[in-house]
mmCIF file of C-alpha atoms in Angstrom:
data_model
loop_
_atom_site.group_PDB
_atom_site.id
_atom_site.type_symbol
_atom_site.label_atom_id
_atom_site.label_comp_id
_atom_site.label_asym_id
_atom_site.label_seq_id
_atom_site.Cartn_x
_atom_site.Cartn_y
_atom_site.Cartn_z
ATOM 1 C CA PHE E 4 13.546 -15.401 -4.726
ATOM 2 C CA PHE E 5 15.236 -17.445 -7.414
ATOM 3 C CA LEU E 6 18.944 -17.260 -6.800
ATOM 4 C CA GLY E 7 19.952 -19.723 -9.510
ATOM 5 C CA MET E 8 20.846 -23.379 -9.559
ATOM 6 C CA PRO E 9 24.464 -24.567 -8.889
ATOM 7 C CA THR E 10 26.335 -26.994 -11.137
ATOM 8 C CA PRO E 11 26.216 -30.756 -10.323
ATOM 9 C CA MET E 12 28.562 -31.812 -7.591
ATOM 10 C CA LEU E 13 28.208 -35.621 -8.160
ATOM 11 C CA SER E 14 27.122 -37.685 -11.161
ATOM 12 C CA THR E 15 24.266 -39.145 -9.133
ATOM 13 C CA LEU E 16 23.203 -35.973 -7.312
ATOM 14 C CA LEU E 17 22.126 -32.571 -8.601
ATOM 15 C CA LEU E 18 21.616 -30.162 -5.765
ATOM 16 C CA GLY E 19 20.030 -26.761 -6.347
ATOM 17 C CA SER E 20 18.676 -24.279 -3.896
ATOM 18 C CA LEU E 21 15.936 -21.754 -3.756
ATOM 19 C CA THR E 22 16.476 -19.743 -0.640
ATOM 20 C CA SER E 23 14.297 -17.392 1.299
ATOM 21 C CA ARG E 24 14.711 -16.889 5.026
ATOM 22 C CA SER E 25 14.529 -20.560 6.073
ATOM 23 C CA TRP E 26 13.522 -22.719 3.095
ATOM 24 C CA CYS E 27 15.619 -24.904 0.790
ATOM 25 C CA LEU E 28 14.487 -26.925 -2.236
ATOM 26 C CA GLU E 29 16.521 -30.140 -2.641
ATOM 27 C CA ILE E 30 16.408 -31.701 -6.110
ATOM 28 C CA ARG E 31 17.829 -35.217 -6.549
ATOM 29 C CA SER E 32 18.412 -36.711 -9.989
ATOM 30 C CA HIS E 33 18.740 -40.517 -9.996
ATOM 31 C CA ARG E 34 20.505 -42.628 -12.529
ATOM 32 C CA GLY E 35 17.215 -43.975 -13.847
ATOM 33 C CA GLY E 36 16.264 -40.483 -14.974
ATOM 34 C CA ASN E 37 13.733 -39.896 -12.207
ATOM 35 C CA THR E 38 13.829 -36.587 -10.332
ATOM 36 C CA GLU E 39 12.730 -36.064 -6.732
ATOM 37 C CA ALA E 40 12.154 -32.606 -5.227
ATOM 38 C CA THR E 41 11.670 -31.943 -1.515
ATOM 39 C CA TRP E 42 11.224 -28.683 0.423
ATOM 40 C CA LEU E 43 13.426 -28.473 3.504
ATOM 41 C CA ARG E 44 13.101 -26.067 6.449
ATOM 42 C CA GLY E 45 16.479 -26.034 8.171
ATOM 43 C CA THR E 46 17.392 -29.713 8.371
ATOM 44 C CA GLN E 47 13.808 -31.012 8.535
ATOM 45 C CA PRO E 48 11.930 -31.985 5.337
ATOM 46 C CA VAL E 49 8.585 -30.364 4.678
ATOM 47 C CA HIS E 50 6.068 -32.688 3.094
ATOM 48 C CA GLU E 51 5.320 -30.556 0.075
ATOM 49 C CA THR E 52 6.934 -31.172 -3.283
ATOM 50 C CA HIS E 53 7.170 -29.118 -6.468
ATOM 51 C CA LYS E 54 5.466 -26.142 -4.805
ATOM 52 C CA VAL E 55 7.142 -22.785 -4.242
ATOM 53 C CA SER E 56 5.924 -20.700 -1.313
ATOM 54 C CA PRO E 57 6.963 -17.092 -2.060
ATOM 55 C CA GLN E 58 8.384 -15.089 0.791
ATOM 56 C CA VAL E 59 8.886 -11.374 1.168
ATOM 57 C CA HIS E 60 12.573 -10.594 1.200
ATOM 58 C CA VAL E 61 13.481 -8.274 4.052
ATOM 59 C CA ASN E 62 17.148 -7.488 4.499
ATOM 60 C CA GLU E 63 18.385 -7.677 8.047
ATOM 61 C CA THR E 64 19.366 -4.024 7.705
ATOM 62 C CA GLN E 65 15.775 -3.228 6.766
ATOM 63 C CA ARG E 66 13.962 -5.218 9.455
ATOM 64 C CA VAL E 67 14.276 -3.904 12.975
ATOM 65 C CA SER E 68 13.011 -5.707 16.054
ATOM 66 C CA PRO E 69 10.875 -3.366 18.171
ATOM 67 C CA GLN E 70 12.140 -2.273 21.562
ATOM 68 C CA VAL E 71 9.165 -0.251 22.820
ATOM 69 C CA ASP E 72 6.748 -2.634 24.562
ATOM 70 C CA SER E 73 3.870 -0.172 24.347
ATOM 71 C CA LEU E 74 3.973 -0.409 20.568
ATOM 72 C CA ARG E 75 3.638 -4.181 20.527
ATOM 73 C CA GLU E 76 0.782 -6.327 21.760
ATOM 74 C CA ASP E 77 1.291 -9.565 19.852
ATOM 75 C CA GLY E 78 5.006 -10.362 20.080
ATOM 76 C CA PRO E 79 7.579 -10.733 17.301
ATOM 77 C CA GLN E 80 6.299 -11.355 13.801
ATOM 78 C CA THR E 81 7.606 -14.016 11.430
ATOM 79 C CA ALA E 82 7.440 -13.982 7.661
ATOM 80 C CA SER E 83 4.768 -16.125 6.025
ATOM 81 C CA PRO E 84 3.300 -16.478 2.525
ATOM 82 C CA GLN E 85 0.755 -13.762 1.771
ATOM 83 C CA ASP E 86 -0.799 -15.064 -1.452
ATOM 84 C CA ASN E 87 -4.129 -16.105 0.038
ATOM 85 C CA ASN E 88 -4.332 -13.809 3.023
ATOM 86 C CA PRO E 89 -2.702 -10.419 2.437
ATOM 87 C CA PRO E 90 -3.062 -7.714 5.098
ATOM 88 C CA SER E 91 -6.027 -5.389 4.858
ATOM 89 C CA PHE E 92 -5.401 -1.681 4.489
ATOM 90 C CA ALA E 93 -7.003 1.670 3.739
ATOM 91 C CA VAL E 94 -5.517 4.696 1.987
ATOM 92 C CA LEU E 95 -5.338 8.052 3.756
ATOM 93 C CA LEU E 96 -4.811 10.948 1.354
ATOM 94 C CA THR E 97 -3.363 14.030 3.045
ATOM 95 C CA MET E 98 -3.711 17.454 1.462
ATOM 96 C CA TYR E 99 -3.863 21.207 1.986
ATOM 97 C CA ASN E 100 -6.717 21.878 -0.430
ATOM 98 C CA SER E 101 -6.072 25.559 -1.068
ATOM 99 C CA PRO E 102 -7.673 27.341 -4.067
ATOM 100 C CA GLN E 103 -4.330 27.104 -5.871
ATOM 101 C CA ARG E 104 -4.164 23.330 -5.427
ATOM 102 C CA GLU E 105 -7.791 22.204 -5.567
ATOM 103 C CA GLY E 106 -7.641 21.301 -9.263
ATOM 104 C CA LEU E 107 -4.593 19.102 -8.751
ATOM 105 C CA TYR E 108 -6.076 17.351 -5.732
ATOM 106 C CA ALA E 109 -9.477 16.865 -7.352
ATOM 107 C CA GLU E 110 -7.855 15.113 -10.299
ATOM 108 C CA ARG E 111 -5.889 12.778 -8.013
ATOM 109 C CA LEU E 112 -8.855 12.010 -5.774
ATOM 110 C CA ARG E 113 -10.955 11.236 -8.821
ATOM 111 C CA TRP E 114 -8.282 8.770 -9.965
ATOM 112 C CA TRP E 115 -8.198 6.943 -6.614
ATOM 113 C CA LEU E 116 -11.985 6.632 -6.555
ATOM 114 C CA ALA E 117 -12.411 5.593 -10.183
ATOM 115 C CA ASN E 118 -9.392 3.324 -10.604
ATOM 116 C CA THR E 119 -9.263 1.452 -7.295
ATOM 117 C CA THR E 120 -11.690 -0.249 -4.943
ATOM 118 C CA LEU E 121 -9.550 0.539 -1.891
ATOM 119 C CA PRO E 122 -11.161 2.211 1.131
ATOM 120 C CA ILE E 123 -10.308 5.907 0.792
ATOM 121 C CA PHE E 124 -10.053 8.444 3.600
ATOM 122 C CA VAL E 125 -9.101 12.083 3.013
ATOM 123 C CA VAL E 126 -7.844 14.650 5.485
ATOM 124 C CA ASP E 127 -7.738 18.250 4.246
ATOM 125 C CA SER E 128 -6.090 20.825 6.489
ATOM 126 C CA ALA E 129 -7.339 23.837 4.443
ATOM 127 C CA ASN E 130 -10.949 23.199 5.521
ATOM 128 C CA ARG E 131 -12.357 23.333 1.989
ATOM 129 C CA SER E 132 -14.909 20.828 0.729
ATOM 130 C CA PHE E 133 -14.751 18.838 -2.520
ATOM 131 C CA PRO E 134 -17.194 18.991 -5.426
ATOM 132 C CA LYS E 135 -20.286 16.854 -4.711
ATOM 133 C CA GLU E 136 -19.578 14.816 -7.837
ATOM 134 C CA MET E 137 -16.741 13.082 -5.983
ATOM 135 C CA GLN E 138 -19.095 11.164 -3.708
ATOM 136 C CA LYS E 139 -21.075 10.089 -6.773
ATOM 137 C CA ILE E 140 -18.063 8.170 -8.116
ATOM 138 C CA ARG E 141 -18.146 6.038 -4.979
ATOM 139 C CA PRO E 142 -18.326 6.758 -1.238
ATOM 140 C CA PHE E 143 -15.246 7.826 0.706
ATOM 141 C CA GLN E 144 -14.717 9.409 4.100
ATOM 142 C CA GLU E 145 -13.375 12.911 4.451
ATOM 143 C CA LEU E 146 -12.234 15.219 7.221
ATOM 144 C CA HIS E 147 -11.707 18.950 6.781
ATOM 145 C CA PHE E 148 -10.143 21.210 9.399
ATOM 146 C CA ASN E 149 -8.226 24.468 9.558
ATOM 147 C CA GLN E 150 -4.653 23.724 10.544
ATOM 148 C CA ARG E 151 -4.155 27.262 11.814
ATOM 149 C CA GLN E 152 -6.675 26.490 14.566
ATOM 150 C CA PHE E 153 -4.235 23.947 15.957
ATOM 151 C CA LEU E 154 -1.036 25.726 14.924
ATOM 152 C CA PRO E 155 -1.494 29.403 15.799
ATOM 153 C CA ASP E 156 2.213 30.143 15.374
ATOM 154 C CA TRP E 157 2.520 28.196 12.118
ATOM 155 C CA ASN E 158 4.120 29.996 9.189
ATOM 156 C CA GLU E 159 4.327 28.149 5.878
ATOM 157 C CA THR E 160 7.672 29.787 5.097
ATOM 158 C CA GLN E 161 9.192 28.577 8.360
ATOM 159 C CA ASP E 162 11.679 25.738 8.102
ATOM 160 C CA GLY E 163 9.999 22.507 9.165
ATOM 161 C CA ALA E 164 6.479 23.925 8.965
ATOM 162 C CA SER E 165 5.343 21.145 6.644
ATOM 163 C CA THR E 166 6.290 18.543 9.293
ATOM 164 C CA VAL E 167 4.234 20.311 11.946
ATOM 165 C CA ALA E 168 1.293 20.565 9.542
ATOM 166 C CA GLU E 169 1.555 16.914 8.488
ATOM 167 C CA LEU E 170 1.601 15.672 12.065
ATOM 168 C CA ALA E 171 -1.443 17.840 12.819
ATOM 169 C CA SER E 172 -3.282 16.233 9.902
ATOM 170 C CA LEU E 173 -2.351 12.724 11.032
ATOM 171 C CA ASP E 174 -3.388 13.530 14.599
ATOM 172 C CA GLN E 175 -6.800 14.810 13.514
ATOM 173 C CA ALA E 176 -7.332 11.863 11.184
ATOM 174 C CA TRP E 177 -6.459 9.407 13.958
ATOM 175 C CA LYS E 178 -8.803 11.104 16.449
ATOM 176 C CA THR E 179 -11.636 10.978 13.914
ATOM 177 C CA PHE E 180 -11.143 7.587 12.255
ATOM 178 C CA GLY E 181 -8.812 5.711 14.607
ATOM 179 C CA LYS E 182 -11.426 3.459 16.218
ATOM 180 C CA LEU E 183 -12.752 2.390 12.813
ATOM 181 C CA TRP E 184 -9.242 1.850 11.428
ATOM 182 C CA SER E 185 -8.089 -0.297 14.340
ATOM 183 C CA GLU E 186 -11.166 -2.538 13.992
ATOM 184 C CA LYS E 187 -11.252 -2.890 10.205
ATOM 185 C CA PHE E 188 -7.696 -2.733 8.848
ATOM 186 C CA ASP E 189 -4.188 -4.007 9.492
ATOM 187 C CA TYR E 190 -2.540 -0.896 8.070
ATOM 188 C CA ILE E 191 -3.309 2.702 7.151
ATOM 189 C CA ILE E 192 -1.209 3.847 4.196
ATOM 190 C CA LYS E 193 -0.754 7.596 4.190
ATOM 191 C CA VAL E 194 -0.196 8.939 0.674
ATOM 192 C CA THR E 195 0.545 12.566 -0.091
ATOM 193 C CA ALA E 196 -2.505 13.420 -2.187
ATOM 194 C CA LYS E 197 -0.572 14.828 -5.131
ATOM 195 C CA TYR E 198 0.404 11.253 -6.079
ATOM 196 C CA VAL E 199 -1.377 8.218 -7.492
ATOM 197 C CA LEU E 200 0.113 4.745 -7.053
ATOM 198 C CA PRO E 201 -1.330 2.116 -9.431
ATOM 199 C CA ASP E 202 0.884 -0.631 -7.971
ATOM 200 C CA LEU E 203 0.147 -0.004 -4.292
ATOM 201 C CA GLU E 204 -2.420 -2.764 -3.839
ATOM 202 C CA SER E 205 -0.274 -5.479 -5.433
ATOM 203 C CA ALA E 206 2.758 -4.283 -3.455
ATOM 204 C CA MET E 207 0.824 -4.516 -0.202
ATOM 205 C CA HIS E 208 0.085 -8.179 -0.946
ATOM 206 C CA LEU E 209 3.769 -8.809 -0.193
ATOM 207 C CA VAL E 210 3.644 -7.148 3.212
ATOM 208 C CA HIS E 211 3.315 -9.056 6.473
ATOM 209 C CA ARG E 212 1.029 -8.233 9.339
ATOM 210 C CA GLY E 213 2.399 -6.913 12.610
ATOM 211 C CA ARG E 214 4.992 -4.374 11.435
ATOM 212 C CA GLU E 215 4.712 -0.888 12.909
ATOM 213 C CA PHE E 216 5.710 1.074 9.805
ATOM 214 C CA ILE E 217 5.583 0.340 6.085
ATOM 215 C CA PHE E 218 8.177 2.407 4.202
ATOM 216 C CA GLN E 219 8.462 3.346 0.557
ATOM 217 C CA ASP E 220 11.464 2.292 -1.512
ATOM 218 C CA ASN E 221 12.619 5.762 -2.537
ATOM 219 C CA ALA E 222 14.755 8.056 -0.365
ATOM 220 C CA PHE E 223 15.547 5.391 2.235
ATOM 221 C CA ASN E 224 18.858 5.479 4.080
ATOM 222 C CA LEU E 225 19.334 4.736 7.765
ATOM 223 C CA HIS E 226 23.124 4.652 7.616
ATOM 224 C CA GLN E 227 24.085 8.090 6.355
ATOM 225 C CA GLU E 228 25.085 10.910 8.698
ATOM 226 C CA MET E 229 21.521 12.237 8.586
ATOM 227 C CA PRO E 230 19.221 9.162 8.385
ATOM 228 C CA TRP E 231 16.272 9.754 6.081
ATOM 229 C CA VAL E 232 13.103 7.889 5.109
ATOM 230 C CA GLY E 233 10.831 9.276 2.388
ATOM 231 C CA THR E 234 7.278 9.814 3.619
ATOM 232 C CA GLU E 235 5.246 10.449 0.479
ATOM 233 C CA CYS E 236 3.906 6.929 1.090
ATOM 234 C CA LEU E 237 4.051 5.889 4.736
ATOM 235 C CA GLY E 238 2.182 2.999 6.351
ATOM 236 C CA PHE E 239 1.114 2.755 9.999
ATOM 237 C CA ASN E 240 0.006 -0.266 11.975
ATOM 238 C CA SER E 241 -3.652 0.637 12.488
ATOM 239 C CA ARG E 242 -3.770 -0.740 16.030
ATOM 240 C CA HIS E 243 -0.718 1.222 17.170
ATOM 241 C CA MET E 244 -0.964 4.389 15.074
ATOM 242 C CA GLY E 245 -1.760 6.608 18.061
ATOM 243 C CA ASN E 246 1.375 5.442 19.887
ATOM 244 C CA LEU E 247 3.457 5.767 16.743
ATOM 245 C CA LEU E 248 2.328 9.387 16.267
ATOM 246 C CA GLN E 249 3.267 10.127 19.882
ATOM 247 C CA LEU E 250 6.685 8.648 19.203
ATOM 248 C CA LEU E 251 7.154 10.865 16.131
ATOM 249 C CA HIS E 252 6.077 13.971 18.070
ATOM 250 C CA LYS E 253 8.937 13.374 20.502
ATOM 251 C CA LYS E 254 11.543 13.268 17.747
ATOM 252 C CA PRO E 255 13.322 16.368 16.396
ATOM 253 C CA GLY E 256 13.687 17.473 12.796
ATOM 254 C CA TYR E 257 11.746 16.913 9.616
ATOM 255 C CA MET E 258 9.148 14.192 9.317
ATOM 256 C CA GLU E 259 11.562 12.078 7.256
ATOM 257 C CA MET E 260 14.216 12.358 9.970
ATOM 258 C CA ARG E 261 11.785 11.504 12.766
ATOM 259 C CA VAL E 262 10.596 8.341 11.072
ATOM 260 C CA ALA E 263 14.175 7.321 10.254
ATOM 261 C CA SER E 264 15.238 7.934 13.841
ATOM 262 C CA ALA E 265 12.506 5.635 15.177
ATOM 263 C CA ALA E 266 13.514 2.889 12.762
ATOM 264 C CA LYS E 267 17.260 3.226 13.289
ATOM 265 C CA ALA E 268 16.908 3.239 17.073
ATOM 266 C CA GLN E 269 14.955 -0.040 16.823
ATOM 267 C CA GLU E 270 11.914 1.578 18.400
ATOM 268 C CA ALA E 271 9.539 0.229 15.763
ATOM 269 C CA SER E 272 9.585 -2.686 13.333
ATOM 270 C CA TYR E 273 9.141 -1.984 9.651
ATOM 271 C CA GLU E 274 9.046 -3.401 6.158
ATOM 272 C CA GLN E 275 9.778 -1.778 2.788
ATOM 273 C CA LEU E 276 7.584 -1.727 -0.290
ATOM 274 C CA PRO E 277 9.058 -2.308 -3.750
ATOM 275 C CA PRO E 278 9.375 0.761 -6.014
ATOM 276 C CA LEU E 279 5.921 2.236 -6.686
ATOM 277 C CA LEU E 280 5.546 3.729 -10.140
ATOM 278 C CA ILE E 281 3.808 7.068 -10.698
ATOM 279 C CA PRO E 282 2.275 7.612 -14.154
ATOM 280 C CA LYS E 283 3.997 10.425 -15.979
ATOM 281 C CA GLU E 284 0.880 12.560 -16.182
ATOM 282 C CA PHE E 285 0.608 12.568 -12.387
ATOM 283 C CA ARG E 286 4.181 13.511 -11.550
ATOM 284 C CA THR E 287 4.422 16.730 -9.629
ATOM 285 C CA PRO E 288 7.241 18.509 -7.790
ATOM 286 C CA ARG E 289 7.686 17.909 -4.072
ATOM 287 C CA GLY E 290 8.252 20.654 -1.554
ATOM 288 C CA ALA E 291 11.973 20.618 -2.347
ATOM 289 C CA GLY E 292 11.210 21.116 -6.039
ATOM 290 C CA ASP E 293 12.374 17.722 -7.322
ATOM 291 C CA ILE E 294 10.185 15.070 -8.981
ATOM 292 C CA LEU E 295 11.705 11.882 -7.545
ATOM 293 C CA TRP E 296 14.164 11.497 -10.423
ATOM 294 C CA SER E 297 16.601 9.455 -8.344
ATOM 295 C CA VAL E 298 14.588 6.248 -8.612
ATOM 296 C CA ILE E 299 13.649 6.540 -12.275
ATOM 297 C CA GLN E 300 17.372 6.546 -13.057
ATOM 298 C CA VAL E 301 17.547 3.053 -11.604
ATOM 299 C CA HIS E 302 14.106 1.690 -12.422
ATOM 300 C CA ARG E 303 13.670 2.790 -16.012
ATOM 301 C CA HIS E 304 10.199 3.015 -17.536
ATOM 302 C CA ALA E 305 9.096 4.899 -20.626
ATOM 303 C CA ASN E 306 6.274 6.843 -19.047
ATOM 304 C CA LYS E 307 6.664 6.541 -15.273
ATOM 305 C CA THR E 308 8.716 7.533 -12.295
ATOM 306 C CA ALA E 309 8.594 6.014 -8.833
ATOM 307 C CA VAL E 310 8.156 6.660 -5.145
#
C-alpha cells in the first residue's frame, strides 16, 4: 500500500517508504541528479530495484494465529505476493429452492453460470431440481436434499432455525463433494444464492493460501459485546472444512456468532475480503429484512451495494 513519501531530511538524501508487513523502498537522490532505488527487507537489501511487490494488508486485529492443531497441517502461513499464483477456489451456492423462491434463485444461478468461469456447486435443501436449461449454459454440480429429513424438529419460525438449516446444508455438501474439493481447490467460498458478486474472483486474487476462514468485509466486528461476522459470503479452507464445520457445531448462537467466536478465540486463522459490490438489480432483503445498506453508506456507488 502506498502510504506517501516523506519530505527530504538532508540535501543529499531523499528517503521515502512504501511499507507492507516487512518491506521498505529506499530512494537515494545524489547530487549529480542520479536516483538509486533499493528494496529492503528489515535491514537486509533485496536485490530487486524499481519493482513493487504488492502485499495483502491484514490488520493484526484481523489475522488470528490458529490454536487448534487439528485444523492445521502445514504450520503458520506468511504473506506473499499473489499476482502470478492466486489460490484456487470454487463457489458453493446455498439455497432453499421453494416454489416461492425458485424464480429468484434461477436468475442468480443463471448469472453465475453465464458471467463467470468459476467452478459452481449448488446445494438446495428444498429438494427441488432446476430447469434443464441451466446445465446447457455450462456444467455445474448440484445436490438436492430435504432438510426436514435431517431436522425433524425444525420449524422455520423458530429463532435460530436458519443457522441449523445452513449447517445442515454445509454438512451435506461436504459429505458429497468434500473429497473433490480437498483435492482440487484451496478454498470453498459459500455464497448465499440470492446474491451475485462480480468482484469475487479479483478479490480472491489478494487472498493467501493456508487460512482457515475467508470473511466478507460487511458486518464484521469481533470486539463488540456480541461478536458478529457476516456469513452471506464465507470461505472455508477446503482441506479442513470438515473440522471447521465440527467446530461451528459446538458453538452456540446464530451462524454469525459461531464464526465470530471461533475467530475471536483464536481457534482458526482468517483473512478478510475487500467490499464486494452487488449490482442493484440483484439486491434482495436478508432474513432480517435489511439490504446491506450499512456498507453502501461508506462505499458509495451509483448502482451497487456491497457485502
